[in-house]
Coordinates of C-alpha atoms in Angstrom, one line a residue:
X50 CA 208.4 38.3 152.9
X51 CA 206.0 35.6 153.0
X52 CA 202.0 36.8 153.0
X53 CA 201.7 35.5 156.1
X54 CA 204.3 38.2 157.4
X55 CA 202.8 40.4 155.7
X56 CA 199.2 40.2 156.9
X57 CA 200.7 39.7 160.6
X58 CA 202.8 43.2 160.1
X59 CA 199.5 44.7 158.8
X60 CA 197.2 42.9 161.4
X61 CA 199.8 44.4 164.2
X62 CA 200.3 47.4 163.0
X63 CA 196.5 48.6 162.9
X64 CA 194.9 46.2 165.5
X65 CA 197.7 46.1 168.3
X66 CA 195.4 48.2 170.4
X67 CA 192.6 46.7 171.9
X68 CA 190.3 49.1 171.8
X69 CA 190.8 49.8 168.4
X70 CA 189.4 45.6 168.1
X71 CA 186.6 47.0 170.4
X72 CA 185.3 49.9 168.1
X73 CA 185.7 47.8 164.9
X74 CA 183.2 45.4 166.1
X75 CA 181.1 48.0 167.9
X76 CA 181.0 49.1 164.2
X77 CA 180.4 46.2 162.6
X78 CA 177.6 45.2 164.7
X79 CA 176.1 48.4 164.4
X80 CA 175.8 48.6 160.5
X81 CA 174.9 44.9 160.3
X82 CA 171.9 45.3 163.4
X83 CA 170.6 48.7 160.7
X84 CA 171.0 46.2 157.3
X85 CA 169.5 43.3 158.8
X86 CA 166.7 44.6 161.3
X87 CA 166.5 48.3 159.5
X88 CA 163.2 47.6 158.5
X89 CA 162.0 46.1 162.0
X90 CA 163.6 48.8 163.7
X91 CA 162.8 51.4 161.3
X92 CA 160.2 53.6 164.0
X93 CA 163.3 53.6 166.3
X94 CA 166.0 54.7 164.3
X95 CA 163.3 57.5 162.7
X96 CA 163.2 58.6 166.3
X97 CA 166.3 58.2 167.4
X98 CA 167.3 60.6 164.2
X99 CA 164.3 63.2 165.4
X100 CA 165.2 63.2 168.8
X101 CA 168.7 63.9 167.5
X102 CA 167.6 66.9 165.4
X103 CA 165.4 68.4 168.4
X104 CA 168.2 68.5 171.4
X105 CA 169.6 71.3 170.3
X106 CA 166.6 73.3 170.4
X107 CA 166.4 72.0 174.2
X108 CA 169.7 72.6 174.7
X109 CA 169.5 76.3 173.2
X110 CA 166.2 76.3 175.8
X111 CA 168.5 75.1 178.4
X112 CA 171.1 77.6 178.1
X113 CA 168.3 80.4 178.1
X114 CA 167.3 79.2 181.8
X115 CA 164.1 77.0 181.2
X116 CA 164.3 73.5 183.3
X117 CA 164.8 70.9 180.6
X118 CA 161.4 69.1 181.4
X119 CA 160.1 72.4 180.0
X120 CA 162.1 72.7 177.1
X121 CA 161.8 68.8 176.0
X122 CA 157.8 69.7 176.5
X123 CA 157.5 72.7 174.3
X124 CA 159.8 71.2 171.7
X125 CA 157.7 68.2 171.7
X126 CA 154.8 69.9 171.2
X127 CA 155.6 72.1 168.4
X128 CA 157.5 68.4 166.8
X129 CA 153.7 66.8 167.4
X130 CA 151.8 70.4 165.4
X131 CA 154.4 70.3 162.6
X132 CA 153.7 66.6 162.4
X133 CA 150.2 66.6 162.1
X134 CA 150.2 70.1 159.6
X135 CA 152.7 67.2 157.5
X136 CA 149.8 64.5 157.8
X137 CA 146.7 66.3 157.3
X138 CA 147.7 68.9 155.2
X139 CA 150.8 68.8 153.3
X140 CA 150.6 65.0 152.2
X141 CA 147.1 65.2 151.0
X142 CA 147.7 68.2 148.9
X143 CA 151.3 66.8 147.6
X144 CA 148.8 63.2 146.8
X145 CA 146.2 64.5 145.0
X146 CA 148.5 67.0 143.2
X147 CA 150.4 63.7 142.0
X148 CA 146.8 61.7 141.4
X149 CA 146.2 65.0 139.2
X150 CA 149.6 64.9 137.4
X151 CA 148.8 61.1 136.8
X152 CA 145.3 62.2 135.3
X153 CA 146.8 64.7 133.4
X154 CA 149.1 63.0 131.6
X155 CA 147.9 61.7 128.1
X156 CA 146.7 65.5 127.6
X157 CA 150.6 66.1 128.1
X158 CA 151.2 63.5 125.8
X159 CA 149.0 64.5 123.1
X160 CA 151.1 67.8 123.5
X161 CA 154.4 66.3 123.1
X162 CA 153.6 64.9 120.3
X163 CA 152.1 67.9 118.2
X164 CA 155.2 69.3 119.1
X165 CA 157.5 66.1 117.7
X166 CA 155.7 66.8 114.5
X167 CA 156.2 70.0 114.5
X168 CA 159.8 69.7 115.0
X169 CA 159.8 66.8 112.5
X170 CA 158.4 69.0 110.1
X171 CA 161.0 72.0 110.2
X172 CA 164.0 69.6 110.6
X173 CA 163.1 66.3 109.2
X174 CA 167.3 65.2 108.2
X175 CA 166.8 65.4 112.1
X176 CA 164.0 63.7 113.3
X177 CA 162.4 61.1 112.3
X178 CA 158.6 59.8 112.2
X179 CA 161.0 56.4 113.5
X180 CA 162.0 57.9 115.9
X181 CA 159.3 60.2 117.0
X182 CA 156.8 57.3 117.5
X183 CA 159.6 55.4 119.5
X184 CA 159.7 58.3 121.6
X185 CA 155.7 58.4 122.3
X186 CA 155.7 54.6 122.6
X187 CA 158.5 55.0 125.4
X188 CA 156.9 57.5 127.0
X189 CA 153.6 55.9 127.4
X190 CA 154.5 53.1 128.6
X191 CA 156.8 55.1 131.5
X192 CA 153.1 56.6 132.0
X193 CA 151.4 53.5 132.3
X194 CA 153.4 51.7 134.7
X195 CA 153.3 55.3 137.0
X196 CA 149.6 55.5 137.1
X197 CA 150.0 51.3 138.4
X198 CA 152.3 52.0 140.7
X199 CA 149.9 55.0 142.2
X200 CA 147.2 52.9 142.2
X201 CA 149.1 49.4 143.4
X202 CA 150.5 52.3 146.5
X203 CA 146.9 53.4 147.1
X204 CA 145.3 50.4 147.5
X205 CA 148.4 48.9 149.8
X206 CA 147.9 51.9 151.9
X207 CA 144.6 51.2 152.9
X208 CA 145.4 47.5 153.9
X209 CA 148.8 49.0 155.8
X210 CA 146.6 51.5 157.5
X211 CA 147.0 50.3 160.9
X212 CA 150.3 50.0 161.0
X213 CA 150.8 53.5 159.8
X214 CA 148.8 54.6 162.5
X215 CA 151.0 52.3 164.8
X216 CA 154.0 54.0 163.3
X217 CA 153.0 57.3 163.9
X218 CA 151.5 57.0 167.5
X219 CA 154.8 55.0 168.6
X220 CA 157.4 57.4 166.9
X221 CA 156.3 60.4 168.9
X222 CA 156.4 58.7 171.6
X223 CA 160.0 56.9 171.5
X224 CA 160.6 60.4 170.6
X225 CA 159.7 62.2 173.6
X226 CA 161.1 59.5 175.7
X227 CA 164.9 60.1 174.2
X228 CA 164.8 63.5 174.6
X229 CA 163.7 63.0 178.4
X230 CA 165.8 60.0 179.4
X231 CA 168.5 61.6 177.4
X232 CA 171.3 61.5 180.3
X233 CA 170.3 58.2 181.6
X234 CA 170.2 56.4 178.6
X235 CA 173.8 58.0 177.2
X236 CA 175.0 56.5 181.0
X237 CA 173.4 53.3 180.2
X238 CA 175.4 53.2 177.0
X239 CA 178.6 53.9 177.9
X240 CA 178.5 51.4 180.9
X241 CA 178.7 48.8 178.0
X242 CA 181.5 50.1 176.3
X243 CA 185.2 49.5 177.8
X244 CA 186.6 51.5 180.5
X245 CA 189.2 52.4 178.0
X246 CA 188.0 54.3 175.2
X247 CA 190.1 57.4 174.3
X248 CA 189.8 56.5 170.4
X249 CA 186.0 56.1 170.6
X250 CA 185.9 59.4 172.4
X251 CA 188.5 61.3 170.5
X252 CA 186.7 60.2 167.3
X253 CA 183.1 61.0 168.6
X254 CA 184.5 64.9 169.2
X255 CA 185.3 64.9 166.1
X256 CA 182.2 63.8 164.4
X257 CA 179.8 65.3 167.1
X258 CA 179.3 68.9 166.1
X259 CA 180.1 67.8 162.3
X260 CA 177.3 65.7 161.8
X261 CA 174.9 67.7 164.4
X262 CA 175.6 70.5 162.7
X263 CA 175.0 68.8 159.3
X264 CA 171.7 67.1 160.0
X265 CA 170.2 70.2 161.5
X266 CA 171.3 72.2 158.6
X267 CA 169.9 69.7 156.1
X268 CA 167.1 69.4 157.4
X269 CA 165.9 73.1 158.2
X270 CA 167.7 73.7 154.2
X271 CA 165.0 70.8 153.0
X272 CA 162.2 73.0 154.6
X273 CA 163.3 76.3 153.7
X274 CA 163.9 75.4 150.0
X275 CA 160.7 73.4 149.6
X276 CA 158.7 75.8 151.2
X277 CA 160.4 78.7 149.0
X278 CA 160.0 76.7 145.7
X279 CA 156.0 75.8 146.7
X280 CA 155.5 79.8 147.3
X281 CA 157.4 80.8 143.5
X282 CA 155.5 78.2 142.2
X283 CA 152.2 79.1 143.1
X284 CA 152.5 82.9 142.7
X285 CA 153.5 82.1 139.2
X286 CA 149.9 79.8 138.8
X287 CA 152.3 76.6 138.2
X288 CA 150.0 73.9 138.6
X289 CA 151.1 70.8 141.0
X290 CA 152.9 73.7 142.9
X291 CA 153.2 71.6 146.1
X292 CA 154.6 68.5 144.6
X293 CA 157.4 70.7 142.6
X294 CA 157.8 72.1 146.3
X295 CA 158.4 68.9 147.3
X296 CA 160.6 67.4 145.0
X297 CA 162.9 70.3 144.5
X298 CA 163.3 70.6 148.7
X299 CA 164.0 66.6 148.5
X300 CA 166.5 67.5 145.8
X301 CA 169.1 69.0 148.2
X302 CA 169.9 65.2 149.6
X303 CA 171.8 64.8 146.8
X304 CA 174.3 67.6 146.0
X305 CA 174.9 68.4 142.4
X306 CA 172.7 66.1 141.1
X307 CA 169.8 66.5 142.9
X308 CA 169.4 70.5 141.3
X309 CA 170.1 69.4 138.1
X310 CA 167.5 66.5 138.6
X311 CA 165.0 68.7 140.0
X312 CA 164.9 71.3 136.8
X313 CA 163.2 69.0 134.6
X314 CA 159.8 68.1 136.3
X315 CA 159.9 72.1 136.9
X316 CA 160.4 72.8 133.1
X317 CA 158.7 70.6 132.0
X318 CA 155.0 71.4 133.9
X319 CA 156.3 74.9 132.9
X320 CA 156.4 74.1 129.2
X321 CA 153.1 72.2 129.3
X322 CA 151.3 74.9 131.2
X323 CA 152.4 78.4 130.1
X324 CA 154.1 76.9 126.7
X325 CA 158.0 78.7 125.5
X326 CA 157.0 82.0 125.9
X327 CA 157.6 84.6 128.4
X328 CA 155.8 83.3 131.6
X329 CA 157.8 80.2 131.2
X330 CA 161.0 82.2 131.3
X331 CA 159.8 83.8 134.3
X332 CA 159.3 80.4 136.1
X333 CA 162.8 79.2 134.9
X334 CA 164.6 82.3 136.3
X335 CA 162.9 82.2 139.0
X336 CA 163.7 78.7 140.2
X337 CA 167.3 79.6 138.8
X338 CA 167.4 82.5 141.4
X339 CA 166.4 80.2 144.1
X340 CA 169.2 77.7 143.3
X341 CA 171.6 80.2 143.4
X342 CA 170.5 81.7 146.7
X343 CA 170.7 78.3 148.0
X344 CA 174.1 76.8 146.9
X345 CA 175.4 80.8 147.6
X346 CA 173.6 82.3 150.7
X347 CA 171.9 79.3 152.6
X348 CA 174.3 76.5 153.2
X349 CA 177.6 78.8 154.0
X350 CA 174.9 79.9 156.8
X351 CA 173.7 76.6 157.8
X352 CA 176.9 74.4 157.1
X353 CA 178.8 76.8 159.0
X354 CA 181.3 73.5 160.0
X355 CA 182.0 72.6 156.3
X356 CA 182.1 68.8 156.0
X357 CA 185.6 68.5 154.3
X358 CA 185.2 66.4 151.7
X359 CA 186.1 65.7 147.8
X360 CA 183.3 65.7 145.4
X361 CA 184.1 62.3 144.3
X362 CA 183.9 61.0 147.9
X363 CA 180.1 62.8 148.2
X364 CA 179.2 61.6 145.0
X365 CA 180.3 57.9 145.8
X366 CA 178.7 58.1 149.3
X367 CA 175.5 59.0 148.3
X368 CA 175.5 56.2 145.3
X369 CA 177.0 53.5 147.9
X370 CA 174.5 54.5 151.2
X371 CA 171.7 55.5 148.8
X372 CA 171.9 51.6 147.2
X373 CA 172.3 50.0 150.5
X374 CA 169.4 51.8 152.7
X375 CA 167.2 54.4 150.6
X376 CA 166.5 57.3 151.3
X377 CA 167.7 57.3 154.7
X378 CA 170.9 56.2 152.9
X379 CA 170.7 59.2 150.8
X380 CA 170.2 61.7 153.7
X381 CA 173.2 60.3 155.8
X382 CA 175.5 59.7 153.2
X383 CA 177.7 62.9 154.2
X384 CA 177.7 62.1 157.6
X385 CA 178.8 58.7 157.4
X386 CA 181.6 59.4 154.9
X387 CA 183.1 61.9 157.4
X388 CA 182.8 58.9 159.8
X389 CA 184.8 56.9 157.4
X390 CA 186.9 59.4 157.1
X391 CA 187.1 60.4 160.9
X392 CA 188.2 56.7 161.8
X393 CA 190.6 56.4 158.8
X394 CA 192.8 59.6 160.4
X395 CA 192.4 59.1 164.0
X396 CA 192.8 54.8 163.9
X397 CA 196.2 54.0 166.1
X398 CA 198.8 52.7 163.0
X399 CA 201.3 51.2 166.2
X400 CA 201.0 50.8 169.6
X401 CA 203.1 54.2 170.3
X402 CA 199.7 55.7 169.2
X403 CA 197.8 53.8 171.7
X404 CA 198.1 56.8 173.9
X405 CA 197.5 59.9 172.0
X406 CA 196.5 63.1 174.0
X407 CA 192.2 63.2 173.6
X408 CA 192.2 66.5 171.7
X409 CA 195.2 65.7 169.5
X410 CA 192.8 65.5 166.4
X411 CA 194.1 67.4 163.3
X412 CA 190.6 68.8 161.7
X413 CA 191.4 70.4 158.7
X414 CA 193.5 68.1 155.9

């Protein structure tokens, strides 16, 4: 068989049904309109993904009898409060906390190194004043370039001031508008797609409640875990409590790394602060109880609909998204591997698939 038989069997055997043409460049233009003009479209898309995590709570107000211009109001209010607690409270404590941290850190150095010595002392087959001043050379420089960057960040701020204060007037408002116009703007939507599109709609059952229920989970898991982290911290007297919060609620983006990750910024402000003795055990267990309540109690709750998926496949997603698009890329890397994965089982192989029954999706592999 020649390879042009061969790509014409392939080509017929996956794209013999028009609509399976129609959602592959649906898909295609869709990615490449979020590589391209992401960053143009960036205040959209941030709404679009808000307004996605806040119809369920209008829905849940829906189905407990309150008209849904009521609903979309109240949930838009309390989205606007919980916004501006994030701007004018949380942010400025997590910033100077990390202006602190940045101040702090030749004192931290200075502690390092009495500590190299030390080591160097007791073991010194092991360590060696080589190696030690490598070390401390390294590890200033890392420090040097971080204090740049926080000042470089600080001082673009200021000149990007008014388009952060565009960004978060026009957000809100894109986001009230999708939740209102919700109905009307799904019509207007599907009166672009093809009259025929049983394999768009089989596959978007299958994804809906998976990645609803995903996002929703993730995100209400970020809060929970980053509030509960902030809370140990600072009932323990951790310093830069709020930015530990932070980065160990962040850490949950990226399962089994993102834990592991997390731990040494914890230990490390730990062993600076309280030095190896008992308080810093204390801190150490206690963030080690909070991991455990997490990965053991708190997503079997939230991820009730378990994304079915190998740990290679997460790890790859996250690395392949995460390169492509940030943080965002990060944050939807689970969702859009179970896409992948959705349109890999339910794409017509022949044209006697063409006409599946809608709800003749298999679920579980």
């Amino acid at each position: 068989m020649t390879m042009k038989e061969v790509f014409k069997t392939w080509f017929e055997r996956y794209f013999s049904d028009e609509e399976a043409v129609v959602l592959l460049l649906v898909l295609v233009l869709g990615f490449a309109a979020v590589f391209w003009l992401g960053k143009m479209l960036a205040p959209f898309f941030t709404a679009l993904v808000l307004a996605f995590l806040l119809q369920g709570v209008v829905s849940w107000l829906e189905r407990h009898g309150l008209p849904r211009l009521l609903s979309v109001l109240l949930v838009f209010l309390v989205f606007v409060g919980a916004l501006l607690a994030l701007a004018l409270i949380v942010l400025p404590l997590v910033w100077n906390q990390l202006l602190e941290l940045v101040q702090e850190s030749p004192r931290m150095f200075d502690s390092v190194q009495g500590w190299l010595d030390e080591m160097q002392a007791r073991y010194p087959t092991v360590i060696t004043p080589a190696q030690i001043d490598d070390w401390i050379a390294t590890a200033g420089r890392e420090a040097t370039q971080l204090g740049q960057r926080a000042l470089t960040f600080s001082l673009a701020s200021l000149g990007n001031l008014l388009g952060l204060i565009i960004y978060l007037v026009l957000v809100p408002i894109l986001v009230f508008f999708l939740l209102k116009d919700r109905e009307p703007l799904i019509r207007f939507m599907l009166s672009l797609l093809p009259q025929k599109r049983t394999l768009m709609t089989r596959i978007w059952y299958e994804m809906d409640d998976q990645i609803a229920n995903y996002i929703r989970g993730k995100a209400i898991e970020i809060v929970i875990v980053g509030g509960a982290a902030y809370i140990t911290f600072w009932f323990f007297g951790l310093p830069y409590a709020a930015l530990l919060g932070l980065t160990v609620g962040l850490s949950v983006l990226v399962p089994y790394i993102g834990a592991a990750v997390a731990t040494l910024p914890v230990a490390a402000v730990a062993g600076f602060h309280f030095g190896l003795g008992d308080q810093f055990l204390y801190v150490i267990v206690a963030y080690g109880v909070l991991q455990a309540l997490d990965g053991n109690v708190l997503v079997p709750v939230l991820f009730s609909e378990a994304v079915n998926l190998h740990p290679v496949s997460i790890i790859l997603a996250v690395l392949f998204f995460g390169g492509i698009w940030g943080f965002w890329g990060v944050f939807f890397a689970i969702p859009l591997a179970t896409l992948l994965k959705a349109l890999a089982r339910a794409w017509p192989r022949s044209v006697a698939q063409r006409d599946q029954p809608l709800r003749q999706v298999d679920l579980q592999d």
